[in-house]
XYZ file of C-alpha atoms in Angstrom:
526
model
C 6.659 -21.494 15.567
C 5.754 -22.834 12.135
C 3.090 -25.495 11.643
C 0.877 -27.108 9.007
C -2.670 -28.442 9.461
C -1.565 -32.092 9.576
C 0.642 -31.286 12.576
C -2.308 -30.183 14.687
C -3.957 -33.520 15.403
C -7.384 -34.809 14.471
C -9.460 -32.101 16.140
C -11.528 -30.195 13.598
C -11.347 -26.985 15.639
C -8.205 -25.142 16.747
C -8.674 -23.312 20.045
C -6.694 -21.443 22.657
C -5.657 -18.370 20.665
C -6.158 -14.789 21.798
C -5.746 -13.389 18.295
C -6.091 -15.029 14.884
C -4.616 -13.112 11.937
C -5.919 -14.251 8.547
C -3.282 -13.296 6.005
C 0.510 -13.282 5.830
C 1.501 -10.333 3.677
C 2.977 -7.030 4.819
C 0.116 -6.201 7.205
C -0.357 -9.654 8.744
C 3.338 -10.404 9.206
C 4.189 -6.959 10.591
C 1.319 -7.242 13.068
C 2.345 -10.746 14.162
C 5.974 -9.704 14.460
C 4.984 -6.786 16.703
C 3.137 -9.233 18.975
C 6.188 -11.470 19.529
C 6.896 -11.599 23.236
C 3.518 -10.180 24.218
C 1.098 -11.932 26.575
C -1.109 -12.857 23.614
C -1.194 -16.285 21.984
C -1.314 -15.529 18.258
C -2.219 -17.676 15.247
C -1.387 -16.510 11.709
C -3.245 -18.212 8.855
C -0.884 -18.268 5.864
C -2.424 -19.634 2.679
C 1.018 -20.225 1.196
C 3.951 -22.408 2.181
C 7.057 -21.679 4.248
C 9.301 -22.019 1.218
C 7.314 -19.576 -0.959
C 9.417 -17.112 -2.932
C 8.838 -15.171 -6.133
C 5.568 -16.394 -7.658
C 2.778 -18.622 -6.275
C 1.739 -21.990 -7.632
C -0.823 -22.017 -10.421
C -3.718 -23.592 -8.477
C -3.401 -21.174 -5.568
C -3.092 -18.139 -7.823
C -6.240 -19.154 -9.738
C -8.214 -18.560 -6.531
C -7.556 -14.881 -7.235
C -9.344 -14.971 -10.581
C -12.409 -12.784 -10.905
C -14.304 -10.445 -13.180
C -13.808 -6.789 -13.994
C -16.097 -3.886 -14.763
C -15.915 -2.531 -18.327
C -13.624 0.401 -17.538
C -11.045 -1.694 -15.653
C -11.246 -4.342 -18.380
C -10.177 -1.659 -20.859
C -7.345 -0.432 -18.652
C -5.891 -3.746 -17.437
C -7.622 -7.058 -18.204
C -5.028 -8.933 -16.079
C -5.446 -6.677 -13.044
C -6.702 -9.266 -10.533
C -4.151 -11.979 -11.244
C -1.238 -9.622 -11.832
C -1.573 -7.256 -8.877
C -2.142 -9.920 -6.164
C -0.067 -12.935 -5.091
C -1.711 -15.838 -3.247
C 1.344 -16.934 -1.231
C 3.337 -16.499 1.974
C 4.568 -12.917 2.033
C 1.842 -11.796 -0.385
C 2.780 -9.017 -2.792
C 5.985 -8.272 -0.886
C 7.334 -10.997 -3.188
C 7.188 -8.708 -6.209
C 7.248 -5.108 -5.039
C 10.124 -2.697 -4.469
C 8.781 -1.388 -1.155
C 8.551 2.204 -2.345
C 8.039 4.146 0.845
C 6.864 7.527 2.008
C 4.287 8.528 4.646
C 1.077 10.180 3.565
C 1.131 13.973 3.721
C -0.750 15.825 6.441
C -3.037 17.262 3.737
C -4.057 13.712 2.768
C -5.701 13.243 6.181
C -7.873 16.362 5.909
C -10.866 17.137 3.669
C -10.177 19.283 0.624
C -13.196 21.472 -0.239
C -13.922 21.524 -3.933
C -12.273 18.152 -4.454
C -13.316 15.681 -1.737
C -15.023 15.669 1.651
C -13.468 12.335 2.689
C -10.920 12.505 5.504
C -9.212 10.366 8.112
C -10.652 10.395 11.657
C -7.302 11.562 13.057
C -4.398 13.769 11.894
C -1.122 12.534 10.420
C 0.691 13.173 13.696
C -1.327 10.381 15.320
C 0.454 7.853 13.103
C 3.954 9.311 13.379
C 5.210 6.992 16.181
C 4.151 3.956 14.171
C 5.420 5.473 10.909
C 8.847 5.691 12.519
C 8.617 2.037 13.576
C 7.398 1.015 10.104
C 10.330 2.858 8.541
C 12.697 0.501 10.364
C 11.078 -2.487 8.624
C 12.485 -1.159 5.347
C 15.890 -0.360 6.882
C 15.562 3.207 5.644
C 17.788 4.935 8.173
C 16.276 7.942 9.943
C 12.567 8.708 9.762
C 13.097 12.182 8.300
C 11.457 12.288 4.881
C 10.746 16.006 5.336
C 14.362 16.952 6.145
C 15.162 18.183 2.638
C 18.661 19.537 3.432
C 19.648 16.078 4.700
C 18.412 14.337 1.550
C 19.793 16.978 -0.796
C 23.203 16.304 0.721
C 22.754 12.526 0.419
C 21.499 12.702 -3.172
C 24.103 15.209 -4.290
C 21.715 17.884 -5.476
C 18.742 20.047 -4.628
C 16.565 19.857 -7.720
C 15.513 23.119 -9.312
C 15.933 26.447 -7.514
C 12.896 27.129 -5.332
C 11.031 30.435 -5.247
C 8.030 31.698 -3.228
C 5.953 31.684 -6.420
C 6.398 27.967 -7.031
C 3.200 25.929 -7.013
C 5.206 22.714 -6.963
C 7.640 21.614 -4.302
C 9.637 18.412 -3.832
C 9.347 15.237 -1.777
C 11.639 12.261 -1.162
C 10.837 8.589 -1.790
C 12.675 5.501 -0.574
C 12.720 1.998 -2.081
C 14.048 -1.311 -0.809
C 15.115 -3.737 -3.532
C 16.921 -6.288 -1.330
C 14.924 -9.538 -1.195
C 16.107 -10.188 2.353
C 14.386 -6.988 3.517
C 11.479 -6.287 1.173
C 10.127 -9.857 1.215
C 8.511 -9.825 4.632
C 8.456 -13.616 4.966
C 12.259 -13.610 4.532
C 12.903 -10.535 6.653
C 10.715 -11.614 9.584
C 10.508 -15.367 9.053
C 13.146 -16.624 11.465
C 11.897 -14.464 14.326
C 8.351 -15.712 13.726
C 9.571 -19.322 13.515
C 11.241 -19.094 16.916
C 8.535 -17.030 18.658
C 6.962 -19.032 21.502
C 3.670 -17.114 21.418
C 3.149 -16.901 17.638
C 2.157 -19.828 15.405
C 2.266 -19.401 11.627
C -0.019 -22.067 10.190
C 0.805 -22.700 6.526
C -1.557 -24.012 3.842
C -4.419 -22.514 5.868
C -7.022 -20.902 3.617
C -9.857 -18.855 5.073
C -13.205 -19.840 3.531
C -15.681 -17.816 5.576
C -16.295 -16.064 8.878
C -18.937 -17.594 11.121
C -20.641 -14.996 13.296
C -23.450 -14.891 15.819
C -26.982 -14.666 14.484
C -27.041 -10.878 14.865
C -23.654 -10.562 13.129
C -22.151 -8.685 16.054
C -19.583 -11.282 17.180
C -17.292 -13.665 15.291
C -17.503 -17.184 16.700
C -15.038 -18.998 14.467
C -13.359 -19.106 11.065
C -13.980 -21.864 8.520
C -10.719 -22.878 6.825
C -9.305 -25.483 4.468
C -5.925 -26.972 3.547
C -4.981 -28.010 0.004
C -3.155 -30.956 -1.492
C -2.292 -31.028 -5.192
C -4.540 -28.051 -5.808
C -7.616 -29.631 -4.182
C -9.249 -29.395 -0.769
C -7.562 -31.890 1.544
C -8.848 -31.024 5.008
C -11.337 -28.563 6.451
C -11.067 -27.163 9.955
C -12.183 -24.252 12.108
C -10.375 -21.739 14.280
C -11.738 -20.161 17.444
C -10.004 -17.142 18.986
C -10.814 -14.168 21.153
C -10.253 -11.611 18.391
C -9.702 -11.851 14.649
C -7.820 -9.711 12.139
C -8.408 -9.805 8.381
C -5.100 -9.080 6.662
C -5.637 -10.586 3.224
C -5.269 -7.476 1.083
C -7.467 -4.615 -0.042
C -9.643 -6.826 -2.263
C -9.741 -10.250 -0.587
C -10.691 -8.801 2.814
C -13.869 -7.489 1.196
C -14.539 -10.749 -0.644
C -14.384 -12.760 2.596
C -16.812 -10.395 4.322
C -19.147 -10.622 1.316
C -18.902 -14.426 1.362
C -19.830 -14.290 5.050
C -23.205 -12.666 4.445
C -22.035 -9.045 4.057
C -20.607 -9.220 7.558
C -19.864 -5.769 8.972
C -21.846 -3.833 6.369
C -23.578 -0.660 7.501
C -26.990 0.816 6.779
C -25.608 2.768 3.828
C -24.132 -0.334 2.174
C -20.549 0.960 2.290
C -18.978 -2.519 2.347
C -16.763 -2.746 -0.744
C -17.535 0.784 -1.941
C -15.044 3.599 -2.441
C -12.420 1.323 -4.031
C -9.343 3.284 -5.109
C -6.001 2.673 -6.743
C -3.325 5.168 -7.760
C -4.016 5.967 -11.422
C -0.723 5.989 -13.297
C 0.581 7.471 -16.535
C 4.023 5.924 -16.890
C 5.034 8.359 -19.624
C 2.584 11.242 -19.538
C 4.671 14.026 -21.091
C 8.094 15.010 -22.327
C 10.063 18.199 -21.670
C 12.974 19.437 -23.770
C 15.375 21.992 -22.357
C 17.297 24.681 -24.230
C 20.452 23.598 -22.383
C 21.291 20.552 -20.263
C 19.831 20.721 -16.774
C 22.703 21.018 -14.260
C 23.880 17.683 -12.913
C 23.180 18.750 -9.319
C 19.514 19.274 -10.173
C 19.273 15.976 -12.036
C 20.944 14.092 -9.177
C 18.100 14.941 -6.823
C 15.560 13.318 -9.151
C 17.692 10.238 -9.929
C 16.843 6.900 -8.284
C 20.162 6.056 -6.612
C 21.527 3.759 -3.940
C 21.950 5.250 -0.468
C 24.301 3.824 2.175
C 23.632 5.261 5.639
C 25.249 4.449 8.962
C 25.266 6.083 12.340
C 28.364 7.986 13.414
C 30.617 6.537 16.093
C 29.476 8.755 18.971
C 26.373 7.939 21.006
C 23.266 9.510 19.440
C 25.428 10.511 16.473
C 23.871 11.727 13.245
C 23.434 9.461 10.246
C 26.282 9.538 7.741
C 26.099 8.742 4.032
C 29.007 6.775 2.561
C 29.217 7.692 -1.097
C 31.713 4.925 -1.955
C 30.273 1.508 -2.853
C 30.371 -1.061 -0.047
C 32.628 -3.938 -1.039
C 32.278 -6.396 1.848
C 29.440 -8.055 3.795
C 30.932 -6.665 7.024
C 30.569 -3.114 5.722
C 27.078 -3.827 4.388
C 25.974 -5.044 7.810
C 26.869 -1.671 9.336
C 24.751 0.283 6.888
C 21.142 0.737 5.917
C 21.294 0.274 2.144
C 18.325 1.358 0.037
C 17.431 3.656 -2.847
C 16.143 7.217 -2.672
C 15.151 9.966 -5.081
C 13.155 13.189 -5.286
C 9.847 13.923 -7.023
C 7.734 16.972 -7.774
C 4.537 17.401 -5.728
C 1.963 20.209 -5.429
C 1.766 22.694 -2.617
C -1.391 22.632 -0.512
C -2.229 26.060 -1.892
C -2.004 24.777 -5.476
C -4.252 21.784 -4.741
C -6.809 24.044 -3.089
C -6.779 26.643 -5.862
C -6.974 24.078 -8.660
C -9.449 21.793 -6.818
C -7.353 18.724 -7.581
C -5.982 15.674 -5.801
C -2.470 15.183 -4.536
C 0.062 13.811 -7.031
C 3.717 13.077 -7.615
C 5.678 13.537 -10.834
C 8.865 11.542 -11.426
C 11.321 13.150 -13.847
C 13.410 10.707 -15.899
C 16.247 12.673 -17.522
C 18.104 11.598 -20.642
C 21.868 10.963 -20.329
C 22.517 14.325 -21.989
C 20.334 16.134 -19.466
C 18.359 18.145 -22.008
C 15.230 15.977 -22.061
C 12.978 14.567 -19.322
C 10.009 12.229 -19.354
C 7.261 12.757 -16.789
C 5.773 9.811 -14.887
C 2.527 10.842 -13.151
C 0.692 9.114 -10.285
C -2.167 10.739 -8.380
C -4.712 10.524 -5.598
C -8.024 9.094 -6.753
C -11.158 10.747 -5.436
C -13.204 8.183 -3.435
C -16.743 7.566 -4.672
C -19.434 4.944 -4.191
C -19.672 3.661 -7.772
C -16.112 2.330 -7.680
C -16.751 -0.909 -5.840
C -15.811 -4.509 -4.999
C -18.481 -7.208 -4.961
C -19.076 -10.852 -5.811
C -19.743 -12.284 -9.246
C -22.466 -14.948 -8.771
C -21.954 -16.152 -12.340
C -18.455 -17.519 -11.699
C -16.736 -19.519 -8.953
C -13.073 -20.070 -8.129
C -11.705 -23.418 -9.375
C -10.456 -24.627 -5.982
C -13.136 -23.925 -3.351
C -16.102 -23.303 -5.658
C -16.897 -19.933 -4.071
C -18.110 -16.884 -6.040
C -15.196 -14.896 -7.405
C -14.644 -11.226 -6.768
C -15.882 -8.547 -9.155
C -13.982 -5.254 -9.247
C -15.748 -2.336 -10.864
C -13.083 0.368 -10.700
C -14.124 3.753 -12.020
C -12.739 7.259 -12.267
C -14.592 10.538 -11.951
C -14.344 13.992 -13.488
C -12.192 15.063 -10.512
C -9.607 12.445 -11.514
C -9.389 13.742 -15.069
C -9.121 17.260 -13.698
C -6.300 16.176 -11.402
C -4.300 14.527 -14.202
C -4.694 17.514 -16.519
C -4.104 20.036 -13.738
C -1.043 18.181 -12.498
C 0.577 18.192 -15.914
C -0.223 21.901 -16.339
C 1.558 22.570 -13.048
C 4.533 20.443 -14.119
C 4.655 22.298 -17.435
C 4.608 25.659 -15.636
C 7.369 24.563 -13.260
C 9.668 23.126 -15.924
C 9.240 26.067 -18.302
C 10.190 28.384 -15.433
C 13.306 26.263 -15.016
C 14.504 26.240 -18.603
C 12.231 23.915 -20.595
C 11.821 25.162 -24.153
C 9.163 22.605 -25.054
C 6.628 20.546 -23.097
C 4.571 17.964 -24.964
C 1.746 15.735 -23.687
C 2.154 12.117 -24.782
C -1.192 10.834 -23.514
C -4.775 11.761 -24.403
C -6.451 13.882 -21.716
C -9.424 14.973 -23.798
C -12.976 13.872 -23.103
C -14.600 12.698 -19.888
C -13.427 10.447 -17.050
C -13.887 7.270 -19.101
C -11.873 8.567 -22.072
C -8.136 7.824 -21.838
C -5.346 6.292 -23.869
C -5.793 2.525 -23.383
C -3.505 -0.369 -24.197
C -0.020 -1.510 -23.239
C 1.909 1.585 -24.325
C 3.655 3.551 -21.582
C 1.521 6.560 -22.505
C -1.671 4.648 -21.609
C -3.574 4.849 -18.340
C -2.472 2.132 -15.915
C -3.454 1.025 -12.438
C -0.971 1.532 -9.665
C -1.386 -1.819 -7.901
C -2.538 -0.392 -4.568
C -5.982 -1.587 -3.468
C -7.464 0.988 -1.109
C -10.646 2.366 0.383
C -13.226 -0.427 0.289
C -13.389 -0.824 4.105
C -13.008 2.863 4.855
C -12.141 4.062 8.347
C -14.543 6.474 10.033
C -15.505 7.826 13.420
C -19.177 6.976 12.831
C -20.599 3.590 11.721
C -22.830 5.485 9.294
C -19.792 6.797 7.403
C -17.602 3.712 7.077
C -16.825 0.103 7.969
C -13.992 0.240 10.528
C -13.408 2.576 13.459
C -10.153 4.495 14.155
C -8.721 1.368 15.828
C -9.437 -0.678 12.659
C -12.211 -2.674 14.370
C -15.342 -3.230 12.316
C -17.968 -0.869 13.718
C -20.642 -3.554 13.780
C -18.571 -6.575 14.896
C -17.083 -6.437 18.378
C -14.084 -8.759 17.862
C -13.157 -8.381 14.177
C -10.477 -6.038 12.807
C -9.107 -5.224 9.359
C -5.449 -4.563 8.556
C -4.270 -3.185 5.239
C -4.971 -0.422 2.765
C -8.696 -1.189 2.420
C -9.254 0.958 5.527
C -7.740 4.093 3.929
C -10.417 6.833 3.617
C -8.135 8.724 1.184
C -5.038 7.648 -0.710
C -2.661 10.542 -1.313
C 0.052 9.810 -3.868
C 2.452 7.801 -1.675
C 2.757 4.040 -2.118
C 0.681 2.542 0.698
C 2.992 -0.062 2.299
C 4.578 2.245 4.878
C 1.109 3.335 6.009
C -0.136 -0.281 5.941
C 2.695 -1.347 8.235
C 2.255 1.684 10.519
C -1.455 0.904 10.937
C -0.678 -2.787 11.545
C 1.821 -1.917 14.274
C -0.667 0.484 15.834
C -3.325 -2.231 15.758
C -0.922 -4.706 17.386
C -0.343 -2.257 20.226
C -4.095 -1.779 20.576
C -4.627 -5.544 20.795
C -1.964 -5.677 23.509
C -3.855 -3.083 25.495
C -1.352 -0.324 24.892
C -3.130 2.998 24.554
C -3.366 4.014 20.918
C -2.931 7.725 20.572
C -6.246 9.347 19.683
C -6.724 12.977 18.745
C-alpha cells in the first residue's frame, strides 16, 4: 500500500513493522518487491512522492548539496548534485540501466594491484544475478554465452587468437522508462501489496541506537511541506535496512554518531567510482573494418522471445516490432560488445579490470575509444561530514566527498590503452593516437568538460565495504553491520571491489539476496 505521514494518525511513533527500509531507489524497491507476499510486515521510507518522475524538486535536491575534496572539485564540481537524485526511484530516473555481472576475477585479490576481495566467490551471487537480470527484462541470464550474442548482434568482433591479451564481453542496457524507472516498473505491485507500506515524504534524519551502539531502537524522520519541515516522527521495527545510496548511507551513519564504525575507522573509507575517459584515444584503420566486426561493438536494440515449445530457446527477431501486442511478447533492450582484458593480462601488467567501448565512424575506418576502469580501493578516498556547512532543509552537516586516485589507477589507464593499441594494431589499425594526457602522477589528468578529460562514472561504491571480519570492513557477507545486530546496508557502498561493470545489476542481486536472508531463507555461503 501507499501512504503519507498525515494518513498515519497523530501518534509520533510508527510501530508494528518487522523490517523498515530507508530508501526507495533500485536497492530499496527491489528488496521491498522481493518481500511482497512474505510473512514480514515491511515499511519503505521514500523521501520523494508517488508521482515523482524525471527530476526532483529543488528543495529536496538541495539536501544533497555538499563539499568536495580538491581533486574531485577539479574533475567534477557538480558531482554531488548531478550524480544523485533525491526522489522516489532515486537515480533510476536518469540512468540507462547498463547491466553486466561482475567478473569472477573481480571477487578475488589480485597480487601486485590490490589485496581487497569479496568474502565469497562470484558463483555465490549467481542465483540472485539471474533474478536481478529479470528486473531489466534482459532475456536469458547468459552474458558469457558469446556465440549466442554474436548471433544476436550480427557479428563476432575481431578474430580471436591464443596470443590476444584482450577478449570481449557483452553489456545490456534498458532505456524504456516503464522498466528502468523502478518506481514505475514495480510501483503498482508495491501499491497493492498487503504486507508492504511505501511511506512517501518520509525523510530519515538519524538512527537512534542503544547506548553501546549495538542495537537500533528507532529511526528519527521528518515530512516536508513547501520545502520546510512539517512533521517529525519516529519508526520502530525489528530490523532496519539503509538503502539510500552509496554516499547518503554513510552520511546517515556519520550523523548518528559514527554508528557501525570499527576500530580501524573504516566507516566512509575506500570510496570508489569508475574513472571514465569518454574519448581516450582514436584509431585509424588502413581499410574499413568489416561490418560484421563493427556490428558486435555497436549499441543496438535486441528483441528476444522464447520459442513456442516448452523450455524452448530464446529467439531474436531482427525485424522491428510494430505493435504493442508483439512488444508484449518480447524482452526489448539494447546490447553491444566491449573489449576487456584477460586475467593473465591484468596479472602480468599489475592493473585493474577495464572495459573499452569502440565507437566506429560510419565509414568504418576510424574508431574512438571510451575507457572505464576499476579503481583501486584505498583509505584516503573517503566520505565524511563537513561541519562548516549544513543542508538548507534540515540544518544537518552536509556530506564531504574526498575522492582520490592512486598510482595504480594511472597505471591501469595507461596500461589499458596500451593493450587496446596492441589489439587494434594487430587487427588492422594503421594509427593509434592518445587524446588525453596520461603523463605525470595520479593527480595529473586532463580536466574540464571536454570528452578527453577525466570524468567520474556516477557509481558510488566501497565506503561500507563487506568483509568476513569486523576488523576489515563495516558489513558482513549478509550485508548486516558487523557491530549493529539489527541494521543492514543495501547498495553499492558494500562493494569491496568494483570491477568495470555498472553496479546496478549487482546492487539488485545483493538486495534480493538480503531480502531472502531477512525472510529466513538460507543465503548460500561459500
